[in-house]
Short mmCIF file of C-alpha atoms (C1' of nucleotides) in Angstrom, two decimals:
data_model
loop_
_atom_site.label_atom_id
_atom_site.label_comp_id
_atom_site.label_asym_id
_atom_site.label_seq_id
_atom_site.Cartn_x
_atom_site.Cartn_y
_atom_site.Cartn_z
CA MET U 63 -7.52 37.93 -32.25
CA ALA U 64 -7.13 41.37 -33.58
CA ASP U 65 -5.49 42.80 -30.47
CA GLN U 66 -2.29 40.82 -30.41
CA ASN U 67 -0.06 43.85 -30.80
CA PRO U 68 -2.15 46.79 -31.84
CA PRO U 69 -1.59 50.52 -31.98
CA PRO U 70 -2.95 51.84 -28.63
CA ALA U 71 -6.55 52.91 -29.18
CA ASN U 72 -8.94 51.89 -31.97
CA ALA U 73 -8.08 48.22 -32.23
CA GLU U 74 -10.73 46.22 -34.20
CA GLN U 75 -10.30 48.58 -37.16
CA TYR U 76 -9.15 45.96 -39.64
CA ILE U 77 -11.52 43.56 -41.33
CA GLY U 78 -10.95 40.61 -43.65
CA ILE U 79 -12.00 40.34 -47.26
CA GLY U 80 -15.18 38.42 -46.44
CA GLU U 81 -16.41 41.09 -44.08
CA LEU U 82 -15.52 43.81 -46.58
CA ALA U 83 -17.45 41.97 -49.24
CA ARG U 84 -20.46 41.63 -46.97
CA GLN U 85 -20.44 45.29 -46.01
CA SER U 86 -20.17 46.51 -49.58
CA GLY U 87 -22.40 44.02 -51.31
CA CYS U 88 -20.05 42.02 -53.44
CA LYS U 89 -18.06 38.81 -53.27
CA PRO U 90 -14.50 38.26 -52.10
CA GLU U 91 -13.53 37.08 -55.59
CA THR U 92 -14.76 40.35 -57.02
CA VAL U 93 -12.77 42.33 -54.47
CA ARG U 94 -9.63 40.47 -55.46
CA TYR U 95 -10.51 41.01 -59.09
CA TYR U 96 -10.90 44.76 -58.53
CA GLU U 97 -7.55 44.83 -56.80
CA GLY U 98 -6.05 42.93 -59.70
CA ILE U 99 -7.27 45.43 -62.28
CA GLY U 100 -6.30 48.36 -60.09
CA LEU U 101 -9.71 49.70 -59.09
CA LEU U 102 -8.82 49.05 -55.48
CA PRO U 103 -5.28 49.60 -54.20
CA SER U 104 -3.36 46.52 -53.07
CA ALA U 105 -4.54 45.84 -49.57
CA PRO U 106 -2.02 45.51 -46.74
CA ARG U 107 -1.58 41.96 -45.47
CA ASN U 108 -1.41 40.45 -42.03
CA GLU U 109 1.30 38.02 -40.98
CA GLY U 110 -0.54 35.15 -42.61
CA ASN U 111 -0.68 37.01 -45.95
CA GLN U 112 -4.35 37.79 -45.70
CA ARG U 113 -5.73 41.14 -46.84
CA ARG U 114 -6.81 43.60 -44.14
CA TYR U 115 -9.15 46.46 -44.83
CA THR U 116 -10.23 49.67 -43.14
CA ALA U 117 -13.30 51.87 -43.51
CA THR U 118 -11.62 53.64 -46.41
CA ALA U 119 -11.74 50.48 -48.46
CA ILE U 120 -15.39 49.95 -47.57
CA ARG U 121 -16.20 53.43 -48.84
CA ARG U 122 -14.22 52.98 -52.05
CA LEU U 123 -15.72 49.61 -52.79
CA THR U 124 -19.21 50.85 -52.06
CA PHE U 125 -18.65 53.67 -54.50
CA ILE U 126 -17.50 51.19 -57.13
CA ARG U 127 -20.48 48.89 -56.58
CA HIS U 128 -22.85 51.74 -56.73
CA ALA U 129 -21.42 53.14 -59.94
CA ARG U 130 -21.49 49.64 -61.45
CA ASP U 131 -25.11 49.29 -60.36
CA PHE U 132 -25.78 52.38 -62.40
CA GLY U 133 -24.30 50.58 -65.36
CA PHE U 134 -21.07 52.54 -65.63
CA SER U 135 -18.33 50.43 -67.18
CA VAL U 136 -15.30 49.53 -65.14
CA GLU U 137 -13.27 52.05 -67.16
CA ALA U 138 -15.82 54.75 -66.45
CA VAL U 139 -15.72 53.83 -62.77
CA ARG U 140 -11.96 54.13 -62.87
CA GLU U 141 -12.32 57.68 -64.17
CA LEU U 142 -15.04 58.52 -61.67
CA LEU U 143 -12.80 57.33 -58.84
CA GLN U 144 -9.95 59.49 -60.05
CA MET U 145 -12.29 62.45 -60.17
CA ALA U 146 -13.71 61.73 -56.74
CA ASP U 147 -10.13 61.66 -55.48
CA HIS U 148 -9.66 65.26 -56.58
CA PRO U 149 -12.44 67.21 -54.89
CA THR U 150 -11.13 70.62 -55.88
CA MET U 151 -11.30 70.03 -59.59
CA PRO U 152 -14.31 71.25 -61.55
CA CYS U 153 -16.98 68.65 -62.03
CA GLU U 154 -17.50 69.18 -65.74
CA GLU U 155 -15.91 65.89 -66.63
CA VAL U 156 -18.09 64.02 -64.17
CA ASP U 157 -21.04 65.69 -65.76
CA THR U 158 -19.94 64.75 -69.25
CA LEU U 159 -19.34 61.15 -68.25
CA ALA U 160 -22.73 60.89 -66.60
CA LYS U 161 -24.50 62.48 -69.53
CA ARG U 162 -22.82 60.23 -72.03
CA HIS U 163 -23.82 57.26 -69.94
CA LEU U 164 -27.38 58.50 -69.71
CA ALA U 165 -27.52 58.77 -73.48
CA GLU U 166 -26.41 55.16 -73.78
CA VAL U 167 -28.97 54.04 -71.24
CA GLU U 168 -31.68 55.85 -73.15
CA ALA U 169 -30.64 54.29 -76.43
CA ARG U 170 -30.80 50.86 -74.86
CA LEU U 171 -34.14 51.64 -73.35
CA ALA U 172 -35.50 52.59 -76.74
CA ARG U 173 -34.28 49.40 -78.39
CA LEU U 174 -35.44 47.25 -75.53
CA THR U 175 -38.85 48.87 -75.62
CA ALA U 176 -39.17 48.16 -79.32
CA VAL U 177 -38.25 44.55 -78.69
CA ARG U 178 -40.76 44.27 -75.87
CA ASP U 179 -43.54 45.69 -78.03
CA GLU U 180 -42.81 43.35 -80.89
CA LEU U 181 -42.52 40.35 -78.57
CA THR U 182 -45.80 41.24 -76.93
CA ARG U 183 -47.49 41.58 -80.28
CA MET U 184 -46.26 38.27 -81.58
CA ILE U 185 -47.19 36.44 -78.42
CA HIS U 186 -50.70 37.88 -78.46
CA GLN U 187 -51.24 36.93 -82.06
CA CYS U 188 -50.37 33.30 -81.44
CA GLU U 189 -53.49 31.30 -80.83
CA GLY U 190 -52.09 27.90 -80.03
CA GLY U 191 -52.29 25.15 -82.58
CA ASN U 192 -49.18 23.70 -84.09
CA ILE U 193 -45.84 25.15 -85.03
CA GLY U 194 -46.66 25.14 -88.72
CA HIS U 195 -49.17 27.87 -87.98
CA CYS U 196 -47.38 29.55 -85.08
CA HIS U 197 -47.26 33.28 -85.44
CA ILE U 198 -44.17 33.51 -83.27
CA ILE U 199 -42.20 31.26 -85.58
CA ASP U 200 -43.62 33.13 -88.56
CA VAL U 201 -42.42 36.48 -87.30
CA LEU U 202 -39.01 35.10 -86.51
CA SER U 203 -38.83 33.60 -89.97
CA ASP U 204 -39.85 36.73 -91.81
CA HIS U 205 -38.80 40.16 -90.76
CA ARG U 206 -41.49 41.76 -92.89
CA LEU U 207 -44.06 40.57 -90.36
CA CYS U 208 -42.54 42.89 -87.80
CA HIS U 209 -44.09 46.22 -87.11
CA GLN U 210 -40.69 47.71 -86.45
CA ALA U 211 -38.56 49.21 -89.16
CA GLY U 212 -34.90 48.22 -89.02
CA PRO U 213 -33.22 45.41 -87.13
CA HIS U 214 -34.53 45.57 -83.62
CA GLY U 215 -31.44 45.85 -81.55
CA GLY U 216 -28.53 44.13 -83.12
CA ALA U 217 -28.39 40.88 -81.20
CA ASP U 218 -27.01 42.52 -78.10
CA VAL U 219 -30.25 44.18 -77.13
CA LEU U 220 -30.04 42.66 -73.73
CA ARG U 221 -26.43 43.44 -73.07
CA MET J 1169 -18.04 29.82 -114.92
CA ALA J 1170 -20.25 27.92 -112.52
CA ASP J 1171 -21.77 25.96 -115.41
CA GLN J 1172 -18.80 23.73 -116.11
CA ASN J 1173 -20.67 20.53 -115.38
CA PRO J 1174 -23.91 21.41 -113.72
CA PRO J 1175 -27.15 19.59 -113.09
CA PRO J 1176 -29.39 20.65 -116.04
CA ALA J 1177 -31.47 23.60 -114.94
CA ASN J 1178 -30.94 26.01 -112.04
CA ALA J 1179 -27.18 26.47 -112.13
CA GLU J 1180 -26.09 29.53 -110.07
CA GLN J 1181 -27.86 28.12 -107.02
CA TYR J 1182 -24.82 27.98 -104.75
CA ILE J 1183 -23.35 31.01 -103.07
CA GLY J 1184 -20.22 31.53 -100.99
CA ILE J 1185 -20.04 32.48 -97.35
CA GLY J 1186 -19.57 36.18 -98.07
CA GLU J 1187 -22.72 36.37 -100.14
CA LEU J 1188 -24.63 34.40 -97.52
CA ALA J 1189 -23.43 36.79 -94.87
CA ARG J 1190 -24.50 39.79 -96.94
CA GLN J 1191 -27.94 38.37 -97.63
CA SER J 1192 -28.63 37.49 -94.02
CA GLY J 1193 -27.05 40.46 -92.33
CA CYS J 1194 -24.10 39.00 -90.52
CA LYS J 1195 -20.41 38.42 -91.04
CA PRO J 1196 -18.64 35.40 -92.50
CA GLU J 1197 -16.86 34.84 -89.18
CA THR J 1198 -20.20 34.68 -87.46
CA VAL J 1199 -21.50 32.18 -89.98
CA ARG J 1200 -18.50 29.94 -89.34
CA TYR J 1201 -19.00 30.44 -85.63
CA TYR J 1202 -22.63 29.34 -85.89
CA GLU J 1203 -21.55 26.29 -87.84
CA GLY J 1204 -18.95 25.58 -85.16
CA ILE J 1205 -21.50 25.62 -82.35
CA GLY J 1206 -23.99 23.66 -84.41
CA LEU J 1207 -26.63 26.30 -85.06
CA LEU J 1208 -26.03 25.85 -88.77
CA PRO J 1209 -25.28 22.43 -90.25
CA SER J 1210 -21.83 21.89 -91.73
CA ALA J 1211 -21.97 23.37 -95.18
CA PRO J 1212 -20.97 21.30 -98.20
CA ARG J 1213 -17.66 22.33 -99.75
CA ASN J 1214 -16.55 22.92 -103.31
CA GLU J 1215 -13.35 21.44 -104.72
CA GLY J 1216 -11.29 24.18 -103.15
CA ASN J 1217 -12.73 23.43 -99.68
CA GLN J 1218 -14.90 26.51 -99.60
CA ARG J 1219 -18.38 26.43 -98.14
CA ARG J 1220 -21.29 26.54 -100.58
CA TYR J 1221 -24.78 27.54 -99.53
CA THR J 1222 -28.30 27.39 -100.89
CA ALA J 1223 -31.46 29.33 -100.15
CA THR J 1224 -32.15 26.98 -97.24
CA ALA J 1225 -29.10 28.27 -95.44
CA ILE J 1226 -30.11 31.86 -96.08
CA ARG J 1227 -33.49 31.20 -94.52
CA ARG J 1228 -32.03 29.43 -91.51
CA LEU J 1229 -29.44 32.11 -90.90
CA THR J 1230 -31.99 34.86 -91.30
CA PHE J 1231 -34.16 33.15 -88.70
CA ILE J 1232 -31.19 32.98 -86.35
CA ARG J 1233 -30.27 36.62 -86.84
CA HIS J 1234 -33.81 37.68 -86.33
CA ALA J 1235 -34.24 35.70 -83.15
CA ARG J 1236 -30.92 37.06 -81.87
CA ASP J 1237 -32.11 40.57 -82.71
CA PHE J 1238 -35.02 39.90 -80.42
CA GLY J 1239 -32.53 39.14 -77.70
CA PHE J 1240 -33.05 35.37 -77.52
CA SER J 1241 -29.92 33.63 -76.30
CA VAL J 1242 -28.09 31.28 -78.60
CA GLU J 1243 -29.43 28.36 -76.59
CA ALA J 1244 -32.97 29.66 -76.95
CA VAL J 1245 -32.41 30.07 -80.68
CA ARG J 1246 -31.23 26.49 -80.84
CA GLU J 1247 -34.50 25.39 -79.26
CA LEU J 1248 -36.56 27.64 -81.50
CA LEU J 1249 -34.84 26.16 -84.56
CA GLN J 1250 -35.61 22.65 -83.39
CA MET J 1251 -39.21 23.63 -82.91
CA ALA J 1252 -39.41 25.35 -86.29
CA ASP J 1253 -38.07 22.13 -87.79
CA HIS J 1254 -41.11 20.25 -86.49
CA PRO J 1255 -44.12 22.12 -87.86
CA THR J 1256 -46.65 19.53 -86.76
CA MET J 1257 -45.85 19.77 -83.08
CA PRO J 1258 -47.96 21.98 -80.83
CA CYS J 1259 -46.55 25.43 -80.35
CA GLU J 1260 -46.92 25.55 -76.60
CA GLU J 1261 -43.20 25.35 -76.04
CA VAL J 1262 -42.55 28.18 -78.45
CA ASP J 1263 -45.09 30.18 -76.54
CA THR J 1264 -43.49 29.39 -73.22
CA LEU J 1265 -40.05 30.29 -74.48
CA ALA J 1266 -41.26 33.58 -75.91
CA LYS J 1267 -43.16 34.46 -72.76
CA ARG J 1268 -40.22 33.68 -70.53
CA HIS J 1269 -38.08 35.86 -72.73
CA LEU J 1270 -40.61 38.65 -72.61
CA ALA J 1271 -40.60 38.49 -68.84
CA GLU J 1272 -36.83 38.89 -68.83
CA VAL J 1273 -37.01 41.79 -71.23
CA GLU J 1274 -39.59 43.47 -69.04
CA ALA J 1275 -37.50 42.97 -65.93
CA ARG J 1276 -34.53 44.54 -67.67
CA LEU J 1277 -36.68 47.34 -68.89
CA ALA J 1278 -37.84 48.07 -65.36
CA ARG J 1279 -34.32 48.13 -63.99
CA LEU J 1280 -33.03 50.20 -66.84
CA THR J 1281 -35.84 52.68 -66.39
CA ALA J 1282 -35.03 53.04 -62.71
CA VAL J 1283 -31.40 53.66 -63.59
CA ARG J 1284 -32.35 56.22 -66.19
CA ASP J 1285 -34.57 58.08 -63.75
CA GLU J 1286 -31.92 58.17 -61.08
CA LEU J 1287 -29.22 59.23 -63.54
CA THR J 1288 -31.44 61.98 -64.87
CA ARG J 1289 -32.14 63.18 -61.37
CA MET J 1290 -28.55 63.26 -60.33
CA ILE J 1291 -27.46 65.04 -63.47
CA HIS J 1292 -30.15 67.69 -63.07
CA GLN J 1293 -29.23 68.31 -59.47
CA CYS J 1294 -25.58 68.98 -60.29
CA GLU J 1295 -25.02 72.70 -60.73
CA GLY J 1296 -21.39 72.80 -61.81
CA GLY J 1297 -18.77 73.89 -59.34
CA ASN J 1298 -16.11 71.50 -58.14
CA ILE J 1299 -16.12 67.82 -57.45
CA GLY J 1300 -16.15 68.33 -53.70
CA HIS J 1301 -19.70 69.60 -54.10
CA CYS J 1302 -20.74 67.48 -57.07
CA HIS J 1303 -24.10 65.87 -56.60
CA ILE J 1304 -23.26 63.09 -59.02
CA ILE J 1305 -20.25 62.03 -56.98
CA ASP J 1306 -22.31 62.40 -53.81
CA VAL J 1307 -25.01 60.07 -55.03
CA LEU J 1308 -22.46 57.51 -56.18
CA SER J 1309 -20.77 57.74 -52.79
CA ASP J 1310 -23.91 57.32 -50.76
CA HIS J 1311 -26.73 55.06 -51.74
CA ARG J 1312 -29.06 56.80 -49.30
CA LEU J 1313 -29.16 59.80 -51.64
CA CYS J 1314 -30.90 57.65 -54.24
CA HIS J 1315 -34.60 57.80 -54.64
CA GLN J 1316 -34.71 54.13 -55.52
CA ALA J 1317 -35.04 51.41 -52.97
CA GLY J 1318 -32.75 48.44 -53.50
CA PRO J 1319 -29.66 48.11 -55.62
CA HIS J 1320 -30.50 49.47 -59.02
CA GLY J 1321 -29.70 46.67 -61.32
CA GLY J 1322 -26.87 44.56 -60.10
CA ALA J 1323 -23.99 45.86 -62.18
CA ASP J 1324 -25.23 44.19 -65.32
CA VAL J 1325 -28.07 46.57 -65.91
CA LEU J 1326 -26.85 47.15 -69.40
CA ARG J 1327 -26.28 43.54 -70.28
"C1'" DC W 1459 -5.07 19.29 -31.51
"C1'" DT W 1460 -8.39 19.00 -34.49
"C1'" DT W 1461 -12.21 20.90 -36.92
"C1'" DG W 1462 -14.19 24.02 -39.99
"C1'" DA W 1463 -14.53 28.51 -41.72
"C1'" DC W 1464 -12.00 31.55 -43.96
"C1'" DC W 1465 -8.31 32.96 -46.97
"C1'" DC W 1466 -4.47 32.51 -50.62
"C1'" DT W 1467 -2.83 32.11 -55.86
"C1'" DC W 1468 -3.44 30.62 -60.36
"C1'" DT W 1469 -6.00 29.08 -64.10
"C1'" DA W 1470 -9.93 28.34 -66.82
"C1'" DG W 1471 -14.68 29.08 -67.97
"C1'" DT W 1472 -18.79 32.06 -69.08
"C1'" DC W 1473 -21.38 34.52 -73.57
"C1'" DG W 1474 -21.39 35.74 -78.30
"C1'" DC W 1475 -18.90 36.90 -80.99
"C1'" DT W 1476 -14.50 39.55 -83.21
"C1'" DA W 1477 -9.79 39.85 -84.60
"C1'" DT W 1478 -5.51 38.17 -85.89
"C1'" DA W 1479 -1.98 35.25 -88.15
"C1'" DG W 1480 -0.65 32.58 -91.73
"C1'" DG W 1481 -2.08 30.18 -95.31
"C1'" DT W 1482 -5.07 28.62 -100.00
"C1'" DA W 1483 -8.65 29.54 -103.81
"C1'" DT W 1484 -10.94 32.12 -107.00
"C1'" DT W 1485 -11.61 35.72 -110.16
"C1'" DA W 1486 -10.79 39.82 -113.09
"C1'" DA W 1487 -7.64 42.41 -115.60
"C1'" DG W 1488 -3.68 42.99 -118.46
"C1'" DC T 595 -0.63 33.25 -119.65
"C1'" DT T 596 0.72 35.79 -115.36
"C1'" DT T 597 -0.44 38.73 -111.85
"C1'" DA T 598 -2.88 41.09 -108.40
"C1'" DA T 599 -6.90 41.70 -105.77
"C1'" DT T 600 -10.22 39.62 -103.36
"C1'" DA T 601 -12.42 35.95 -100.94
"C1'" DC T 602 -11.88 32.15 -98.34
"C1'" DC T 603 -9.68 28.53 -95.04
"C1'" DT T 604 -8.11 26.93 -90.02
"C1'" DA T 605 -6.70 27.73 -85.50
"C1'" DT T 606 -6.06 30.58 -81.72
"C1'" DA T 607 -6.55 34.49 -78.77
"C1'" DG T 608 -9.07 38.42 -77.11
"C1'" DC T 609 -13.11 41.29 -75.36
"C1'" DG T 610 -15.86 42.67 -70.52
"C1'" DA T 611 -16.71 41.69 -66.02
"C1'" DC T 612 -16.65 38.68 -63.56
"C1'" DT T 613 -17.28 33.48 -61.59
"C1'" DA T 614 -15.79 28.88 -60.48
"C1'" DG T 615 -12.51 25.53 -59.44
"C1'" DA T 616 -8.18 23.28 -57.89
"C1'" DG T 617 -5.00 22.85 -54.48
"C1'" DG T 618 -3.30 24.64 -50.96
"C1'" DG T 619 -2.42 27.87 -46.28
"C1'" DT T 620 -4.33 30.46 -41.93
"C1'" DC T 621 -7.05 31.27 -38.04
"C1'" DA T 622 -10.15 30.89 -33.93
"C1'" DA T 623 -12.90 27.92 -31.22
"C1'" DG T 624 -13.74 23.75 -28.61
#
DNA sequence: CTTGACCCTCTAGTCGCTATAGGTATTAAG
DNA sequence: CTTAATACCTATAGCGACTAGAGGGTCAAG
């Protein structure tokens, strides 16, 4: 149980890694990984060496997940966490980070849109038949058949 | 050089890996990598054990690069190459592959657009000041402040 | 007291390259 | 001819952000 020898009031305040993961929307492995790379502080352990967490950890992990959902890199998240930990500092840096990220997102959007348009075009122009006459294969074989100018996205369009 | 003991006509037909890379828009390392994973056949070697290529290799590598630029995975490219190698087969499979890829691209596009919108919103709503009152940090801390419904993209929005 | 769910560490695998180390080959200039 | 610059070779490790697996230990219920 969790009340074997607790501090007086608020017992039940510690949860295990599985519960933390559930409440913050990620997996236990990921939590351990985040601890390993220092995004989360090393959790205190119980007598059986298992990690115990409080609401603070839930909040921090939720913040991390959310920032990652927005596509911020782990390094960016690390900086955001540091900033969030210093509420009296000016938020210019947060702003800069967010704007830089937005710019990246927009660049990706542009490339991905170009790819979608070209894919759509080449699929529409294919009218069945055999591969020797397949427009899709033709376009892939010969860049000049593309409506786009340069290389579409640089192989990591989707990343 | 190069015509020491050549087959009669068309001497100069072989190029090295650097030239191949230049002509197809990727790096020598990548060419060797593609050979290693079997996307390109093992190139014939000259007496000094260096790879020699012909126009066929340029075409194949260009096809690969182009398909990768479209965001097809290496495995998908492998399938596309197999299909392109059999021009008399029906192009249904090519079609299917391309359509499945398009669907993925569109899904990513949707998620990325949602992320962009939310990022834009949160940046616009931040009016300077300190981090304690920063809207960007607030939104990252509390998913309920988002205008979007579910999780935005699943951490790999940008991938 | 046993079952089964949960948890632990450590290591390796994913994807698509890229970079490095430590060597050999080729080529152009002197 | 020698030399120096460049290109090439293999093999291995690294990137980011996890994920999966092996081989155990812990915990709570029945």
